[in-house]
PDB file of C-alpha atoms in Angstrom:
ATOM      1  CA  MET I   1     -34.645  32.783   3.037  1.00  0.00           C
ATOM      2  CA  LYS I   2     -35.755  29.762   1.959  1.00  0.00           C
ATOM      3  CA  GLN I   3     -33.955  27.173  -0.154  1.00  0.00           C
ATOM      4  CA  SER I   4     -35.536  28.037  -3.444  1.00  0.00           C
ATOM      5  CA  ASP I   5     -34.476  31.904  -3.304  1.00  0.00           C
ATOM      6  CA  LEU I   6     -30.530  30.796  -3.306  1.00  0.00           C
ATOM      7  CA  VAL I   7     -28.796  30.754  -6.511  1.00  0.00           C
ATOM      8  CA  ILE I   8     -25.511  28.910  -6.809  1.00  0.00           C
ATOM      9  CA  ALA I   9     -23.500  29.303 -10.515  1.00  0.00           C
ATOM     10  CA  THR I  10     -19.530  28.104 -11.055  1.00  0.00           C
ATOM     11  CA  GLY I  11     -18.160  29.116 -14.194  1.00  0.00           C
ATOM     12  CA  GLY I  12     -16.814  31.803 -15.937  1.00  0.00           C
ATOM     13  CA  ALA I  13     -17.712  35.542 -16.516  1.00  0.00           C
ATOM     14  CA  GLU I  14     -20.732  35.200 -18.319  1.00  0.00           C
ATOM     15  CA  MET I  15     -21.910  32.609 -15.558  1.00  0.00           C
ATOM     16  CA  VAL I  16     -20.645  35.045 -12.881  1.00  0.00           C
ATOM     17  CA  LYS I  17     -22.895  38.044 -14.488  1.00  0.00           C
ATOM     18  CA  ALA I  18     -26.135  36.170 -14.762  1.00  0.00           C
ATOM     19  CA  ALA I  19     -25.742  34.857 -11.121  1.00  0.00           C
ATOM     20  CA  TYR I  20     -25.249  38.726 -10.418  1.00  0.00           C
ATOM     21  CA  GLY I  21     -28.156  39.462 -12.055  1.00  0.00           C
ATOM     22  CA  SER I  22     -30.317  37.170 -11.165  1.00  0.00           C
ATOM     23  CA  GLY I  23     -32.093  39.385  -8.109  1.00  0.00           C
ATOM     24  CA  THR I  24     -31.120  36.840  -5.393  1.00  0.00           C
ATOM     25  CA  PRO I  25     -27.690  37.095  -3.255  1.00  0.00           C
ATOM     26  CA  SER I  26     -24.831  35.504  -5.073  1.00  0.00           C
ATOM     27  CA  TYR I  27     -20.967  35.329  -4.277  1.00  0.00           C
ATOM     28  CA  GLY I  28     -18.270  34.966  -6.763  1.00  0.00           C
ATOM     29  CA  VAL I  29     -14.489  34.699  -7.106  1.00  0.00           C
ATOM     30  CA  GLY I  30     -12.095  34.509  -9.516  1.00  0.00           C
ATOM     31  CA  VAL I  31     -10.357  31.788 -11.024  1.00  0.00           C
ATOM     32  CA  GLY I  32      -8.877  28.337  -9.408  1.00  0.00           C
ATOM     33  CA  ASN I  33      -5.452  28.139  -9.445  1.00  0.00           C
ATOM     34  CA  SER I  34      -5.647  26.021  -6.400  1.00  0.00           C
ATOM     35  CA  VAL I  35      -1.674  26.000  -4.849  1.00  0.00           C
ATOM     36  CA  ILE I  36      -1.054  22.985  -2.433  1.00  0.00           C
ATOM     37  CA  VAL I  37       2.299  23.293   0.102  1.00  0.00           C
ATOM     38  CA  ILE I  38       3.621  19.788   0.578  1.00  0.00           C
ATOM     39  CA  ASP I  39       6.116  20.079   3.878  1.00  0.00           C
ATOM     40  CA  ASP I  40       8.693  17.355   5.167  1.00  0.00           C
ATOM     41  CA  SER I  41       6.119  16.298   7.717  1.00  0.00           C
ATOM     42  CA  ALA I  42       3.779  14.873   4.999  1.00  0.00           C
ATOM     43  CA  ASP I  43       3.188  11.332   4.259  1.00  0.00           C
ATOM     44  CA  ILE I  44       4.649  11.142   1.053  1.00  0.00           C
ATOM     45  CA  ASP I  45       2.876   8.382  -0.662  1.00  0.00           C
ATOM     46  CA  ASP I  46      -0.588   9.566   0.714  1.00  0.00           C
ATOM     47  CA  ALA I  47      -0.483  12.973  -0.235  1.00  0.00           C
ATOM     48  CA  ALA I  48       1.229  12.244  -3.867  1.00  0.00           C
ATOM     49  CA  HIS I  49      -1.567   9.680  -4.303  1.00  0.00           C
ATOM     50  CA  LYS I  50      -4.526  12.396  -3.178  1.00  0.00           C
ATOM     51  CA  VAL I  51      -2.432  14.773  -5.372  1.00  0.00           C
ATOM     52  CA  MET I  52      -3.115  12.518  -8.122  1.00  0.00           C
ATOM     53  CA  LEU I  53      -6.534  11.543  -7.484  1.00  0.00           C
ATOM     54  CA  SER I  54      -7.545  15.222  -7.468  1.00  0.00           C
ATOM     55  CA  LYS I  55      -5.130  16.213 -10.707  1.00  0.00           C
ATOM     56  CA  THR I  56      -6.871  13.623 -12.375  1.00  0.00           C
ATOM     57  CA  PHE I  57     -10.752  13.443 -11.818  1.00  0.00           C
ATOM     58  CA  ASP I  58     -13.115  14.958 -14.185  1.00  0.00           C
ATOM     59  CA  LEU I  59      -9.764  15.267 -15.841  1.00  0.00           C
ATOM     60  CA  ALA I  60      -9.144  18.400 -13.968  1.00  0.00           C
ATOM     61  CA  SER I  61     -11.970  19.986 -14.964  1.00  0.00           C
ATOM     62  CA  GLY I  62     -12.996  21.276 -11.210  1.00  0.00           C
ATOM     63  CA  CYS I  63     -12.070  24.811 -10.384  1.00  0.00           C
ATOM     64  CA  SER I  64      -9.944  23.515  -6.928  1.00  0.00           C
ATOM     65  CA  CYS I  65      -7.996  21.013  -8.057  1.00  0.00           C
ATOM     66  CA  GLU I  66      -3.879  21.249  -7.743  1.00  0.00           C
ATOM     67  CA  ASN I  67      -2.416  23.366 -10.247  1.00  0.00           C
ATOM     68  CA  SER I  68       0.517  23.863  -8.467  1.00  0.00           C
ATOM     69  CA  LEU I  69       2.837  22.049  -5.606  1.00  0.00           C
ATOM     70  CA  VAL I  70       4.865  23.971  -3.356  1.00  0.00           C
ATOM     71  CA  ILE I  71       7.744  21.270  -1.892  1.00  0.00           C
ATOM     72  CA  LYS I  72       9.863  21.442   0.760  1.00  0.00           C
ATOM     73  CA  ASP I  73      13.549  20.778  -0.978  1.00  0.00           C
ATOM     74  CA  SER I  74      14.672  18.534   1.632  1.00  0.00           C
ATOM     75  CA  ILE I  75      11.911  15.932  -0.381  1.00  0.00           C
ATOM     76  CA  TYR I  76      11.612  17.415  -3.574  1.00  0.00           C
ATOM     77  CA  ARG I  77      13.047  14.513  -5.284  1.00  0.00           C
ATOM     78  CA  ILE I  78      11.451  12.202  -3.221  1.00  0.00           C
ATOM     79  CA  PHE I  79       7.984  13.977  -3.430  1.00  0.00           C
ATOM     80  CA  LEU I  80       8.638  13.918  -7.432  1.00  0.00           C
ATOM     81  CA  LYS I  81       9.124  10.072  -7.640  1.00  0.00           C
ATOM     82  CA  ALA I  82       6.379   9.357  -5.477  1.00  0.00           C
ATOM     83  CA  LEU I  83       4.204  11.593  -8.091  1.00  0.00           C
ATOM     84  CA  GLU I  84       5.873   9.537 -10.510  1.00  0.00           C
ATOM     85  CA  LYS I  85       4.731   6.046  -9.121  1.00  0.00           C
ATOM     86  CA  GLU I  86       0.931   7.330  -9.312  1.00  0.00           C
ATOM     87  CA  GLY I  87       1.525   8.159 -13.304  1.00  0.00           C
ATOM     88  CA  GLY I  88       2.688  11.397 -13.086  1.00  0.00           C
ATOM     89  CA  TYR I  89       5.409  12.533 -16.320  1.00  0.00           C
ATOM     90  CA  ILE I  90       8.107  15.087 -15.737  1.00  0.00           C
ATOM     91  CA  VAL I  91       8.839  16.623 -18.776  1.00  0.00           C
ATOM     92  CA  SER I  92      11.967  17.710 -20.180  1.00  0.00           C
ATOM     93  CA  GLY I  93      12.900  21.170 -21.028  1.00  0.00           C
ATOM     94  CA  GLU I  94      12.197  21.234 -24.528  1.00  0.00           C
ATOM     95  CA  GLU I  95       9.044  18.936 -23.831  1.00  0.00           C
ATOM     96  CA  LYS I  96       7.982  22.713 -21.654  1.00  0.00           C
ATOM     97  CA  GLN I  97       8.312  24.455 -24.793  1.00  0.00           C
ATOM     98  CA  LYS I  98       6.071  22.985 -26.648  1.00  0.00           C
ATOM     99  CA  LEU I  99       3.759  22.063 -24.004  1.00  0.00           C
ATOM    100  CA  GLN I 100       3.348  25.673 -23.221  1.00  0.00           C
ATOM    101  CA  GLU I 101       3.473  26.643 -27.098  1.00  0.00           C
ATOM    102  CA  THR I 102       0.314  24.370 -27.044  1.00  0.00           C
ATOM    103  CA  MET I 103      -1.691  25.122 -24.070  1.00  0.00           C
ATOM    104  CA  TRP I 104      -1.929  29.119 -24.664  1.00  0.00           C
ATOM    105  CA  ILE I 105      -2.373  31.240 -27.511  1.00  0.00           C
ATOM    106  CA  ASN I 106      -1.586  34.549 -27.354  1.00  0.00           C
ATOM    107  CA  LEU I 107      -1.831  34.397 -23.411  1.00  0.00           C
ATOM    108  CA  LYS I 108      -5.282  32.337 -23.173  1.00  0.00           C
ATOM    109  CA  LEU I 109      -5.878  29.117 -22.590  1.00  0.00           C
ATOM    110  CA  ASN I 110      -6.048  26.825 -25.843  1.00  0.00           C
ATOM    111  CA  LEU I 111      -9.665  24.837 -25.910  1.00  0.00           C
ATOM    112  CA  GLU I 112      -8.177  22.097 -27.374  1.00  0.00           C
ATOM    113  CA  ILE I 113      -6.256  20.917 -24.032  1.00  0.00           C
ATOM    114  CA  ILE I 114      -9.210  21.858 -21.085  1.00  0.00           C
ATOM    115  CA  ALA I 115     -10.764  18.645 -19.477  1.00  0.00           C
ATOM    116  CA  LYS I 116      -8.824  16.673 -22.498  1.00  0.00           C
ATOM    117  CA  PRO I 117      -6.797  13.411 -21.545  1.00  0.00           C
ATOM    118  CA  VAL I 118      -3.505  13.428 -21.063  1.00  0.00           C
ATOM    119  CA  LYS I 119      -2.621  11.548 -24.221  1.00  0.00           C
ATOM    120  CA  ARG I 120      -4.320  14.144 -26.117  1.00  0.00           C
ATOM    121  CA  ILE I 121      -2.472  16.992 -24.328  1.00  0.00           C
ATOM    122  CA  ALA I 122       0.932  14.919 -25.532  1.00  0.00           C
ATOM    123  CA  GLU I 123      -0.863  14.410 -28.720  1.00  0.00           C
ATOM    124  CA  LEU I 124      -0.858  18.083 -29.488  1.00  0.00           C
ATOM    125  CA  ALA I 125       2.052  18.796 -27.888  1.00  0.00           C
ATOM    126  CA  LYS I 126       3.928  15.973 -29.679  1.00  0.00           C
ATOM    127  CA  ILE I 127       5.538  14.851 -26.302  1.00  0.00           C
ATOM    128  CA  ASN I 128       6.212  11.002 -26.471  1.00  0.00           C
ATOM    129  CA  LEU I 129       3.980   9.937 -23.187  1.00  0.00           C
ATOM    130  CA  PRO I 130       4.387   6.470 -21.650  1.00  0.00           C
ATOM    131  CA  GLU I 131       1.302   4.796 -21.893  1.00  0.00           C
ATOM    132  CA  ASP I 132       0.958   4.366 -17.927  1.00  0.00           C
ATOM    133  CA  LYS I 133       0.721   8.076 -17.524  1.00  0.00           C
ATOM    134  CA  LYS I 134      -2.291   9.990 -16.197  1.00  0.00           C
ATOM    135  CA  PHE I 135      -0.897  13.774 -15.537  1.00  0.00           C
ATOM    136  CA  ILE I 136       1.962  16.056 -16.655  1.00  0.00           C
ATOM    137  CA  ILE I 137       4.282  17.287 -14.143  1.00  0.00           C
ATOM    138  CA  VAL I 138       5.808  20.467 -15.342  1.00  0.00           C
ATOM    139  CA  GLU I 139       8.825  22.101 -12.864  1.00  0.00           C
ATOM    140  CA  GLU I 140       8.743  25.932 -12.236  1.00  0.00           C
ATOM    141  CA  ILE I 141      10.721  28.796 -10.885  1.00  0.00           C
ATOM    142  CA  GLY I 142       8.848  31.971 -11.766  1.00  0.00           C
ATOM    143  CA  THR I 143       5.449  33.031 -11.562  1.00  0.00           C
ATOM    144  CA  GLY I 144       3.255  35.601 -13.839  1.00  0.00           C
ATOM    145  CA  LYS I 145       2.587  36.151 -17.230  1.00  0.00           C
ATOM    146  CA  GLU I 146       5.641  35.057 -18.286  1.00  0.00           C
ATOM    147  CA  TYR I 147       5.576  31.752 -16.863  1.00  0.00           C
ATOM    148  CA  PRO I 148       2.099  30.659 -17.638  1.00  0.00           C
ATOM    149  CA  PHE I 149       1.920  27.671 -15.598  1.00  0.00           C
ATOM    150  CA  SER I 150       1.801  29.497 -12.821  1.00  0.00           C
ATOM    151  CA  GLY I 151      -1.448  30.142 -13.805  1.00  0.00           C
ATOM    152  CA  GLU I 152      -4.711  27.937 -13.615  1.00  0.00           C
ATOM    153  CA  LYS I 153      -4.536  25.249 -16.317  1.00  0.00           C
ATOM    154  CA  LEU I 154      -7.928  23.269 -16.267  1.00  0.00           C
ATOM    155  CA  SER I 155      -5.971  20.339 -17.899  1.00  0.00           C
ATOM    156  CA  VAL I 156      -3.902  17.102 -16.154  1.00  0.00           C
ATOM    157  CA  VAL I 157      -0.774  19.577 -16.192  1.00  0.00           C
ATOM    158  CA  LEU I 158       0.606  19.716 -12.690  1.00  0.00           C
ATOM    159  CA  THR I 159       3.177  22.699 -12.169  1.00  0.00           C
ATOM    160  CA  VAL I 160       5.697  22.434  -9.140  1.00  0.00           C
ATOM    161  CA  TYR I 161       7.880  24.507  -7.447  1.00  0.00           C
ATOM    162  CA  LYS I 162      10.583  24.125  -4.248  1.00  0.00           C
ATOM    163  CA  TYR I 163      10.854  25.834  -1.113  1.00  0.00           C
ATOM    164  CA  ASN I 164      13.595  26.325   1.747  1.00  0.00           C
ATOM    165  CA  ASN I 165      11.819  27.661   4.560  1.00  0.00           C
ATOM    166  CA  PHE I 166       8.414  27.615   5.361  1.00  0.00           C
ATOM    167  CA  ASP I 167       8.295  31.722   4.972  1.00  0.00           C
ATOM    168  CA  GLU I 168       9.403  31.074   1.468  1.00  0.00           C
ATOM    169  CA  ALA I 169       6.632  28.972   0.926  1.00  0.00           C
ATOM    170  CA  ILE I 170       3.945  31.084   2.031  1.00  0.00           C
ATOM    171  CA  LYS I 171       5.655  34.142  -0.545  1.00  0.00           C
ATOM    172  CA  LYS I 172       5.439  31.840  -2.976  1.00  0.00           C
ATOM    173  CA  VAL I 173       1.549  30.692  -2.210  1.00  0.00           C
ATOM    174  CA  ASN I 174       0.995  34.567  -2.951  1.00  0.00           C
ATOM    175  CA  GLU I 175       3.100  35.325  -5.441  1.00  0.00           C
ATOM    176  CA  ILE I 176       1.314  32.661  -7.436  1.00  0.00           C
ATOM    177  CA  GLN I 177      -2.212  33.778  -6.919  1.00  0.00           C
ATOM    178  CA  ALA I 178      -1.076  37.112  -7.124  1.00  0.00           C
ATOM    179  CA  TYR I 179      -1.120  36.348 -10.487  1.00  0.00           C
ATOM    180  CA  GLN I 180      -4.235  33.932 -10.704  1.00  0.00           C
ATOM    181  CA  GLY I 181      -6.799  32.386  -8.025  1.00  0.00           C
ATOM    182  CA  ALA I 182      -6.029  34.986  -4.676  1.00  0.00           C
ATOM    183  CA  GLY I 183      -9.628  34.876  -2.724  1.00  0.00           C
ATOM    184  CA  HIS I 184     -10.095  31.097  -4.110  1.00  0.00           C
ATOM    185  CA  SER I 185      -8.604  28.006  -2.630  1.00  0.00           C
ATOM    186  CA  CYS I 186      -4.819  26.690  -0.851  1.00  0.00           C
ATOM    187  CA  GLY I 187      -4.136  23.882   1.213  1.00  0.00           C
ATOM    188  CA  ILE I 188      -1.412  22.011   2.730  1.00  0.00           C
ATOM    189  CA  HIS I 189      -0.500  18.464   3.112  1.00  0.00           C
ATOM    190  CA  SER I 190       1.397  18.499   6.759  1.00  0.00           C
ATOM    191  CA  PHE I 191       1.235  17.284  10.674  1.00  0.00           C
ATOM    192  CA  ASN I 192       3.114  20.542  11.622  1.00  0.00           C
ATOM    193  CA  GLU I 193       0.562  22.367  13.287  1.00  0.00           C
ATOM    194  CA  ASP I 194       2.672  25.464  13.550  1.00  0.00           C
ATOM    195  CA  ASN I 195       2.823  25.068   9.588  1.00  0.00           C
ATOM    196  CA  ILE I 196      -0.456  24.615   9.348  1.00  0.00           C
ATOM    197  CA  LEU I 197      -1.898  28.016  11.020  1.00  0.00           C
ATOM    198  CA  LYS I 198       0.632  30.075   9.835  1.00  0.00           C
ATOM    199  CA  LEU I 199      -0.258  29.272   6.249  1.00  0.00           C
ATOM    200  CA  ALA I 200      -3.916  29.715   7.361  1.00  0.00           C
ATOM    201  CA  LEU I 201      -3.018  33.090   8.552  1.00  0.00           C
ATOM    202  CA  ASN I 202      -0.928  34.425   5.710  1.00  0.00           C
ATOM    203  CA  THR I 203      -2.561  33.590   2.745  1.00  0.00           C
ATOM    204  CA  LYS I 204      -5.000  35.271   1.029  1.00  0.00           C
ATOM    205  CA  GLN I 205      -7.773  33.048   0.589  1.00  0.00           C
ATOM    206  CA  VAL I 206     -11.595  32.486   1.415  1.00  0.00           C
ATOM    207  CA  GLY I 207     -11.325  29.029   2.518  1.00  0.00           C
ATOM    208  CA  LEU I 208      -8.043  26.857   3.048  1.00  0.00           C
ATOM    209  CA  TRP I 209      -8.540  23.358   2.560  1.00  0.00           C
TER     210      TRP I 209
END
């Protein structure tokens, strides 16, 4: 097959249909909703910096930017502090509710928040955001339609979960992506080879980065 015969397309359902109807081989997956595990062997400052870079690049319009983190409970608060140093803002319970009502309308993402600056999202949600903040952090426990922050957000909003043991981390990744994102991508910040391999073998992804 010549290079000119290849079709690469990214985007929503209509783009996928167009690629499949092009007459050339095409491959498609569902929504991104990338989930990243942070285990207790990770370099905390380095991982937090990389999460910030990914979450804020192109205002989180890329399908593989971090949508959720699953963090080891023993380093959970330490890691959140590191994210705050990188420009993250952790919303309160009241702010979380206002943000949810702003970001989703009838379970669909509000187009006004997709790939928008964090100040604009905060303004729409009536959240008083400090000047130095680059992205918003939401603490969550559940997954699925009743917990929309577990889905893909296409915005500079990051959802964080905690886990106790590594099997629980894998279970949480799969639960999140059973709602949105299975077959797309997940990853891990770790120097523990056993954890890295275990995640690779037990999550339902086409690729692991």
